[in-house]
JSON list of N, CA and C in Angstrom, two decimals:
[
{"chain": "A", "resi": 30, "resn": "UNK", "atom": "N", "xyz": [0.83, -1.19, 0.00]},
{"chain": "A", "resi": 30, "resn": "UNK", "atom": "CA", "xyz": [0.00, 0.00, 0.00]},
{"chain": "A", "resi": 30, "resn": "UNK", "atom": "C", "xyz": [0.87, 1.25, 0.00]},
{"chain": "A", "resi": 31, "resn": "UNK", "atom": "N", "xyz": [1.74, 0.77, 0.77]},
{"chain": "A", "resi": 31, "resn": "UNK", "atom": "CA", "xyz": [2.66, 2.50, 0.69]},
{"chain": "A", "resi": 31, "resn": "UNK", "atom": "C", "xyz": [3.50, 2.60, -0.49]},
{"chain": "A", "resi": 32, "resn": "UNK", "atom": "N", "xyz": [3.93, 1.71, -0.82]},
{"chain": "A", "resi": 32, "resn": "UNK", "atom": "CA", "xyz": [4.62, 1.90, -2.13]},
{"chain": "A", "resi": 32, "resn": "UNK", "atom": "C", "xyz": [3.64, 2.16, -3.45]},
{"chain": "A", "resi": 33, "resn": "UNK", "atom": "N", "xyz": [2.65, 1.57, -3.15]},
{"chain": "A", "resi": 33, "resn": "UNK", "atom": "CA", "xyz": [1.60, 2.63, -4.73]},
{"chain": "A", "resi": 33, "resn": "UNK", "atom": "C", "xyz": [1.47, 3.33, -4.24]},
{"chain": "A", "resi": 34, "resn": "UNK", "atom": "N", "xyz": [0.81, 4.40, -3.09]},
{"chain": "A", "resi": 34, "resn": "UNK", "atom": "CA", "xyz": [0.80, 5.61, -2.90]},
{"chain": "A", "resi": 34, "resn": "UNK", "atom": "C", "xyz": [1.81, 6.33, -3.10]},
{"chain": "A", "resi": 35, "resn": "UNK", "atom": "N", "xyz": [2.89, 6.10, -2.73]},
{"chain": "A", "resi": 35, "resn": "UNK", "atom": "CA", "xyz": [4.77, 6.59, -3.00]},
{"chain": "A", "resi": 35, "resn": "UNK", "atom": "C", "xyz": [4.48, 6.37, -4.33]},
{"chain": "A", "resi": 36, "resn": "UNK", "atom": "N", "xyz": [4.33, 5.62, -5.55]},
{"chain": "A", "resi": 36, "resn": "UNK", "atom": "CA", "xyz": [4.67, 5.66, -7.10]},
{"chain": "A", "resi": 36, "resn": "UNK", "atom": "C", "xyz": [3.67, 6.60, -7.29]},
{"chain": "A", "resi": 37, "resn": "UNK", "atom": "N", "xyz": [2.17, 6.71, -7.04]},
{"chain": "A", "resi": 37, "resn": "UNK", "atom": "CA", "xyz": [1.29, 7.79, -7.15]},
{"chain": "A", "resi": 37, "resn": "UNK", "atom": "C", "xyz": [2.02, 8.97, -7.29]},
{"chain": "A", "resi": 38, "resn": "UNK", "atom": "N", "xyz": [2.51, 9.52, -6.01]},
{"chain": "A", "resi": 38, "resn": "UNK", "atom": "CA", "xyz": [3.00, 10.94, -5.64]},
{"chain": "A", "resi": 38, "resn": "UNK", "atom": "C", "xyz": [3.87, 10.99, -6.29]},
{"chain": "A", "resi": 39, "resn": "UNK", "atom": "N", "xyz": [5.26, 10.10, -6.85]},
{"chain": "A", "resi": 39, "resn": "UNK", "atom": "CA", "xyz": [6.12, 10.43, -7.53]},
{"chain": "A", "resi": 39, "resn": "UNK", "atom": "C", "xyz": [5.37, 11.29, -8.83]},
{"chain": "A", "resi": 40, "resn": "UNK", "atom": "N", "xyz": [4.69, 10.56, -9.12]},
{"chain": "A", "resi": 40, "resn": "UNK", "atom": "CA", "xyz": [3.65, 10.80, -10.78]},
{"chain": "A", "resi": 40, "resn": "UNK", "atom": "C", "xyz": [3.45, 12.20, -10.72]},
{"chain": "A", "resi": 41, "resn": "UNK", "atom": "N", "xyz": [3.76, 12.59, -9.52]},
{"chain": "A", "resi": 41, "resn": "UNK", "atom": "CA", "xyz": [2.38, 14.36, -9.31]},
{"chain": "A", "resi": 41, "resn": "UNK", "atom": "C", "xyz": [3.56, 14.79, -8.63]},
{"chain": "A", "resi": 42, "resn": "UNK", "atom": "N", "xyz": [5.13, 14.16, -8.65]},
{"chain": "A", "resi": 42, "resn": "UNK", "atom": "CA", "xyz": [6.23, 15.14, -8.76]},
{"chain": "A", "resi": 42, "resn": "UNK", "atom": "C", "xyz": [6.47, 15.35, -7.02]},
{"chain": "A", "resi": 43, "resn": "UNK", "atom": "N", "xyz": [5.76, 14.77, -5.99]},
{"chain": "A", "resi": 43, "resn": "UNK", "atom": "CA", "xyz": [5.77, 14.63, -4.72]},
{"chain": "A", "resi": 43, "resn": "UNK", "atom": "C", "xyz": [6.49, 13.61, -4.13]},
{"chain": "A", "resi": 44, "resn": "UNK", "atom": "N", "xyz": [6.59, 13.22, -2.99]},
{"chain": "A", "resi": 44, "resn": "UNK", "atom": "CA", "xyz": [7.30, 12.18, -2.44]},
{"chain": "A", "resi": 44, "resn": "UNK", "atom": "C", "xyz": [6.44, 12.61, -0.98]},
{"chain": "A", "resi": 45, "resn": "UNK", "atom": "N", "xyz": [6.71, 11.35, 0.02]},
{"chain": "A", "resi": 45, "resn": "UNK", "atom": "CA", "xyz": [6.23, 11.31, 1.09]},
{"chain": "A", "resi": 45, "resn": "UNK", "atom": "C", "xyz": [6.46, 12.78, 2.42]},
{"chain": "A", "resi": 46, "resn": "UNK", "atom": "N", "xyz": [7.89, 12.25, 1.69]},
{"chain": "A", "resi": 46, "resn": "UNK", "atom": "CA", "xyz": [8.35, 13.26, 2.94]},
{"chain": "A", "resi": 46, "resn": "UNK", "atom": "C", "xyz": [8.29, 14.82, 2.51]},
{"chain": "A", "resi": 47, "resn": "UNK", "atom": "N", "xyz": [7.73, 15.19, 1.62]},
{"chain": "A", "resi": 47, "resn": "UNK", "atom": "CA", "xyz": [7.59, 16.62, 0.98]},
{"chain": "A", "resi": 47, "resn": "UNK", "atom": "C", "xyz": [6.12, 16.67, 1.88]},
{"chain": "A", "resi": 48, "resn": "UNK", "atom": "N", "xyz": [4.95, 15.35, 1.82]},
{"chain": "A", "resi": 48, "resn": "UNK", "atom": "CA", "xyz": [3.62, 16.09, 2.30]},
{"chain": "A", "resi": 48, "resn": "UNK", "atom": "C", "xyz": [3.79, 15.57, 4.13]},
{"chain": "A", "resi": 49, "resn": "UNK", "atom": "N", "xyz": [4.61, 15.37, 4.22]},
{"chain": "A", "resi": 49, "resn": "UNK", "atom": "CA", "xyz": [4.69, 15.19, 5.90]},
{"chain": "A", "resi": 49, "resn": "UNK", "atom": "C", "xyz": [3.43, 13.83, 6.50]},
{"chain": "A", "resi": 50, "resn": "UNK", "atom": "N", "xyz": [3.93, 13.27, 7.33]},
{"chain": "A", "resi": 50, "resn": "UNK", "atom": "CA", "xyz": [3.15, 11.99, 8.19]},
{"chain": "A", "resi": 50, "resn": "UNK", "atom": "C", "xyz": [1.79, 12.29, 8.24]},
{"chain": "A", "resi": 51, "resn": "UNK", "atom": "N", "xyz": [1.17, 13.17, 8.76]},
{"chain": "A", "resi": 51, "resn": "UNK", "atom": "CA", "xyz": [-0.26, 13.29, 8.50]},
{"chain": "A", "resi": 51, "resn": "UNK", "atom": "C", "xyz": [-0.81, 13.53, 7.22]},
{"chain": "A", "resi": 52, "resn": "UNK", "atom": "N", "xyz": [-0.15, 14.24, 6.79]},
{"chain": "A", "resi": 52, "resn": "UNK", "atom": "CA", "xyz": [-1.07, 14.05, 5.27]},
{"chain": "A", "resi": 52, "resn": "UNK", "atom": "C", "xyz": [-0.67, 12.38, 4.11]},
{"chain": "A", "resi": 53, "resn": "UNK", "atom": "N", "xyz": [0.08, 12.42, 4.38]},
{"chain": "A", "resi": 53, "resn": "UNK", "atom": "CA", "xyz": [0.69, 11.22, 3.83]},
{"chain": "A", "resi": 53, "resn": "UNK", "atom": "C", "xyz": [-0.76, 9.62, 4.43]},
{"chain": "A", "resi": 54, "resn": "UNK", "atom": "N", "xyz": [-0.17, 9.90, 5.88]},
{"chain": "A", "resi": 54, "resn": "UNK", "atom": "CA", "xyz": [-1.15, 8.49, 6.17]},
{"chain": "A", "resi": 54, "resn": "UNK", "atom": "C", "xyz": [-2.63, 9.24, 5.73]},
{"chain": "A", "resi": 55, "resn": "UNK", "atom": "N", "xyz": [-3.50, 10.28, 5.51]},
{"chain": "A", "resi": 55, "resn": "UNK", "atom": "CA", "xyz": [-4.64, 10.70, 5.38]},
{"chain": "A", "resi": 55, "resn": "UNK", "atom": "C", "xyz": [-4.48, 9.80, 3.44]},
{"chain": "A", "resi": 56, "resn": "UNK", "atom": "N", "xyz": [-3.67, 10.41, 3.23]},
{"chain": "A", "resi": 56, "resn": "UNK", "atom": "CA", "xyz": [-3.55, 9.51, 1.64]},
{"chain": "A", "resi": 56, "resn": "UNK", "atom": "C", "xyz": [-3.86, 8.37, 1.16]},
{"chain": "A", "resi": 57, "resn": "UNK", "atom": "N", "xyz": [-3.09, 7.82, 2.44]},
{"chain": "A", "resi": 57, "resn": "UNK", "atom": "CA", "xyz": [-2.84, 6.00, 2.48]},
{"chain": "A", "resi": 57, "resn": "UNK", "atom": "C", "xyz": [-4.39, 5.67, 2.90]},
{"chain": "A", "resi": 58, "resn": "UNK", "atom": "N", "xyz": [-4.98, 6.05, 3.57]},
{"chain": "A", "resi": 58, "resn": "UNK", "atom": "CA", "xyz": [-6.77, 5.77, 3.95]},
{"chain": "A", "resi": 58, "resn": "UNK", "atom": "C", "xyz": [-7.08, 6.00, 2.43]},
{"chain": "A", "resi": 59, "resn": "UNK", "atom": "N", "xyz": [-6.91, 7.05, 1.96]},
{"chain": "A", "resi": 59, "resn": "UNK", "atom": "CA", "xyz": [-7.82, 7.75, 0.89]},
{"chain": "A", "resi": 59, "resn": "UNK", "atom": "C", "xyz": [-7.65, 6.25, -0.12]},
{"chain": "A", "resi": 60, "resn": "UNK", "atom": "N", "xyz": [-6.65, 6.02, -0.24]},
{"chain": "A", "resi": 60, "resn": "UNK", "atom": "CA", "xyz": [-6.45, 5.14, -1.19]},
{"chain": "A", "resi": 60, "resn": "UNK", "atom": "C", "xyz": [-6.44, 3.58, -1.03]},
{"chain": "A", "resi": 61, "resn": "UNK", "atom": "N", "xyz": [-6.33, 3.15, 0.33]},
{"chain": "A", "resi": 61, "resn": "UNK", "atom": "CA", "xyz": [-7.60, 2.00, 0.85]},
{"chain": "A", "resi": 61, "resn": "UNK", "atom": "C", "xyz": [-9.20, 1.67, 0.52]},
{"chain": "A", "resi": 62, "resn": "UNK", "atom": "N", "xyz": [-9.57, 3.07, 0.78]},
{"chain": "A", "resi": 62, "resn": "UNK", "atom": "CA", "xyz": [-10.97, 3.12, 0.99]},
{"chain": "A", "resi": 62, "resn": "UNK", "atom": "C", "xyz": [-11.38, 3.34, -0.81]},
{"chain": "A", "resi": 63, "resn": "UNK", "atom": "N", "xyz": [-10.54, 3.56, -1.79]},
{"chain": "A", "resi": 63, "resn": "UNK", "atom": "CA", "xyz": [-11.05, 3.67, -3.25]},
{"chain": "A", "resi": 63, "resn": "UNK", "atom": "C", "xyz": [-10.41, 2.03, -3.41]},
{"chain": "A", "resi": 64, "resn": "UNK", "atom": "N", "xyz": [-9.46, 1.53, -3.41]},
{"chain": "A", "resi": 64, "resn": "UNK", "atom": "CA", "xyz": [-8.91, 0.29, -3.80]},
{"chain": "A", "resi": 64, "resn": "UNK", "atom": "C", "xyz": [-9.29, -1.11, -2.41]},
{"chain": "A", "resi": 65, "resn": "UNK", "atom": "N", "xyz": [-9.73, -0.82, -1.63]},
{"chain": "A", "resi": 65, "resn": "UNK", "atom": "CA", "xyz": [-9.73, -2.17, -0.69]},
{"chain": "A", "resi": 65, "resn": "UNK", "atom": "C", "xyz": [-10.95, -2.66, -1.01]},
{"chain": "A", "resi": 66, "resn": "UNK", "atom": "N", "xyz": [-11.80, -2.59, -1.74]},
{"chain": "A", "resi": 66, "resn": "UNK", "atom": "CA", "xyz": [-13.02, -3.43, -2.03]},
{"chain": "A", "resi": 66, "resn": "UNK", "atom": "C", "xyz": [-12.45, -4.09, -3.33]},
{"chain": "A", "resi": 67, "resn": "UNK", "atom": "N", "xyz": [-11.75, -4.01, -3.74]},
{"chain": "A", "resi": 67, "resn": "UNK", "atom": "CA", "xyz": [-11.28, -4.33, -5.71]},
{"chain": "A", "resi": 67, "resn": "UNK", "atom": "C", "xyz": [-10.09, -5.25, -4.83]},
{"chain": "A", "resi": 68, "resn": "UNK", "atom": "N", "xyz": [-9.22, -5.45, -4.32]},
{"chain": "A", "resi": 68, "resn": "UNK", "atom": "CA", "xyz": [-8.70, -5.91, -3.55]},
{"chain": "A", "resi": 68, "resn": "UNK", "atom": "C", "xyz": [-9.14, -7.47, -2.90]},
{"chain": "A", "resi": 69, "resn": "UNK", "atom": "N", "xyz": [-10.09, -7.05, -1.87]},
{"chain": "A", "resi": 69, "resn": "UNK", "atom": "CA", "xyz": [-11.26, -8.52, -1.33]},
{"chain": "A", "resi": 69, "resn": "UNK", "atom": "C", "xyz": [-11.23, -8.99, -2.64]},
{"chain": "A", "resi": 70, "resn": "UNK", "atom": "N", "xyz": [-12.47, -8.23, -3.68]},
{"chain": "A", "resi": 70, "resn": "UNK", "atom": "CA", "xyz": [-13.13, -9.28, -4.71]},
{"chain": "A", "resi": 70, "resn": "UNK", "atom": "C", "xyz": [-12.32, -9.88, -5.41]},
{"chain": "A", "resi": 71, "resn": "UNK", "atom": "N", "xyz": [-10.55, -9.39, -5.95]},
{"chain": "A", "resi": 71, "resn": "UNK", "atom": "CA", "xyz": [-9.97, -10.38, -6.94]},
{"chain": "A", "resi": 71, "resn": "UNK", "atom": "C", "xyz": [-9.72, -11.57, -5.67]},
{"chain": "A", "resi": 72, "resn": "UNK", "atom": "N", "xyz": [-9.67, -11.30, -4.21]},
{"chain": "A", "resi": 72, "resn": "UNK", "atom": "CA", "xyz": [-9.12, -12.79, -3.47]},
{"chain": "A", "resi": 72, "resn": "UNK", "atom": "C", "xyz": [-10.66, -13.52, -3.43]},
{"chain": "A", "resi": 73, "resn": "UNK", "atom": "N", "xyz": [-11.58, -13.16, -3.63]},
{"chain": "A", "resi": 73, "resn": "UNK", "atom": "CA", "xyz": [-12.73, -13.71, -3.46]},
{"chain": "A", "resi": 73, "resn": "UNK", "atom": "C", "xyz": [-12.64, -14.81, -4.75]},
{"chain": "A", "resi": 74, "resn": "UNK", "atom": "N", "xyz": [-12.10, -13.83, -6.38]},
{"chain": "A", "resi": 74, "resn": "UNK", "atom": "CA", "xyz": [-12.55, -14.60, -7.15]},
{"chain": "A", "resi": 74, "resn": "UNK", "atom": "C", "xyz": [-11.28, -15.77, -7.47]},
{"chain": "A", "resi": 75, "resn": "UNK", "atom": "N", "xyz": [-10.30, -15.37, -6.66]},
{"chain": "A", "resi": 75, "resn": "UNK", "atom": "CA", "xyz": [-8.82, -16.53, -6.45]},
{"chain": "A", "resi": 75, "resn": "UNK", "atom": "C", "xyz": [-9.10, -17.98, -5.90]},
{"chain": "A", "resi": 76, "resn": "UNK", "atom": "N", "xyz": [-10.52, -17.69, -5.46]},
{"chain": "A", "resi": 76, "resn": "UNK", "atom": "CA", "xyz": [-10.95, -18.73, -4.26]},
{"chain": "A", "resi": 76, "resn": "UNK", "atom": "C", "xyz": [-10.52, -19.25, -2.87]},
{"chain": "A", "resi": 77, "resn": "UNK", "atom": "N", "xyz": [-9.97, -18.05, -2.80]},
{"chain": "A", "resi": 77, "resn": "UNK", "atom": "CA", "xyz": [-9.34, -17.94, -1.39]},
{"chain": "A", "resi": 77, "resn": "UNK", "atom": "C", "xyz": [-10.19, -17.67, 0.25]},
{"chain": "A", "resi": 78, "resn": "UNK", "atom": "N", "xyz": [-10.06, -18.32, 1.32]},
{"chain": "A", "resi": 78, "resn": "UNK", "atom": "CA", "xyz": [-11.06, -18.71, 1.98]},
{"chain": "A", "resi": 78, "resn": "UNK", "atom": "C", "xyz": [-10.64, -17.87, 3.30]},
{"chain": "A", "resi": 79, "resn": "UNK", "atom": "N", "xyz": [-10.50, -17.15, 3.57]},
{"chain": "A", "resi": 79, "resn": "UNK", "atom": "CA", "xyz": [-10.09, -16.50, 5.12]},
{"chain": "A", "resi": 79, "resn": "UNK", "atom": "C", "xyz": [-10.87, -16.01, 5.45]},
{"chain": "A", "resi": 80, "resn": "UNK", "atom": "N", "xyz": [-10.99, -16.01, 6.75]},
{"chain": "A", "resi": 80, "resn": "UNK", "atom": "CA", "xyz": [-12.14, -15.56, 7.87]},
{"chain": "A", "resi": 80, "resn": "UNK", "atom": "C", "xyz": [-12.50, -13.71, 7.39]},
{"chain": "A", "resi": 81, "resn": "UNK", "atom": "N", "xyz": [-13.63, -13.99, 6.16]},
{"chain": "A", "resi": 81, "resn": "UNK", "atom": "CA", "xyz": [-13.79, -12.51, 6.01]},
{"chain": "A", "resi": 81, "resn": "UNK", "atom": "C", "xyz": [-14.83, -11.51, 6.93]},
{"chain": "A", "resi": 82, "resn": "UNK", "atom": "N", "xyz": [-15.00, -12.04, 8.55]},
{"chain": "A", "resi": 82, "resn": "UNK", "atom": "CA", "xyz": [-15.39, -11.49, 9.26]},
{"chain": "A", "resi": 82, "resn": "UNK", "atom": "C", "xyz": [-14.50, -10.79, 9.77]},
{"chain": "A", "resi": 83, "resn": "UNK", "atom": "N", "xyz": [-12.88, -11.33, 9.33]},
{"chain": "A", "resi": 83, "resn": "UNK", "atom": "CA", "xyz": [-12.19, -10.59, 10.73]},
{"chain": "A", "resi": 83, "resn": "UNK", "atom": "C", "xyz": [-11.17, -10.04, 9.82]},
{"chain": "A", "resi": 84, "resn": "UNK", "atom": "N", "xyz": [-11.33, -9.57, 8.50]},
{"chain": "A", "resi": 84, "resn": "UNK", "atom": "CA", "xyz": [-10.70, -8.45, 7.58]},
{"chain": "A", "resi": 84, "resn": "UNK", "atom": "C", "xyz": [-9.75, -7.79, 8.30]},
{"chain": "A", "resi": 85, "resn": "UNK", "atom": "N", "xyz": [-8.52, -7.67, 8.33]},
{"chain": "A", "resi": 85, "resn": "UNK", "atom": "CA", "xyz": [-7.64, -6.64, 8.56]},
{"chain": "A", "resi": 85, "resn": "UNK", "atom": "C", "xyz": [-6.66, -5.53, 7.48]},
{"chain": "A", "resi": 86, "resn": "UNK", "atom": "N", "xyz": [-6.39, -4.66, 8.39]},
{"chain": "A", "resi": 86, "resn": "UNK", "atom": "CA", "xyz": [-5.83, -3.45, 6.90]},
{"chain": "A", "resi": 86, "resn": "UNK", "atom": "C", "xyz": [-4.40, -3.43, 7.94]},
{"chain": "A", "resi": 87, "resn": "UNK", "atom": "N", "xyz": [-3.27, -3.62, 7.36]},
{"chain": "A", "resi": 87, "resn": "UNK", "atom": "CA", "xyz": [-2.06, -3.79, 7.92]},
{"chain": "A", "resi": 87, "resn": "UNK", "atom": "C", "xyz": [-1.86, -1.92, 8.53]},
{"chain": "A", "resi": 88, "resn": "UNK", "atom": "N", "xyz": [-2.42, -0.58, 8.16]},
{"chain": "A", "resi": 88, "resn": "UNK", "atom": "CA", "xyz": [-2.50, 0.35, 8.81]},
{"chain": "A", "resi": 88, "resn": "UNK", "atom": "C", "xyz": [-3.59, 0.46, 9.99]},
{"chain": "A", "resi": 89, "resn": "UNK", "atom": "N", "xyz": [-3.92, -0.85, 10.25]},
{"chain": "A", "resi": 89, "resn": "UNK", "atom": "CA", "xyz": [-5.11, -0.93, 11.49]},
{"chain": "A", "resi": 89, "resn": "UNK", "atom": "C", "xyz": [-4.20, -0.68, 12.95]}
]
């Protein structure tokens, strides 16, 4: 996750440490919350079986 957000910002000429820790992790949500459903469904359609009650996001 942090490294596509880091290739993102490179794209737009930024880097992490130019937008500082709070805006940076506000990023890293932003871009969970557009990509973590597309994410589940390709392991859904992998047929992969893990307890999807107890979902975790490694920034939890």
């Amino acid at each position: 996750t942090q490294m596509v957000v880091e290739r993102e910002l490179a794209k737009e000429g930024k880097s992490r440490r130019d937008m500082g820790r709070e805006k940076f992790l506000k990023r890293v949500w932003e871009w969970k919350e557009q990509s973590g459903g597309t994410i589940v469904s390709q392991l859904r359609r992998l047929g992969t079986t893990p307890d999807w009650e107890r979902e975790r996001f490694t920034m939890d």
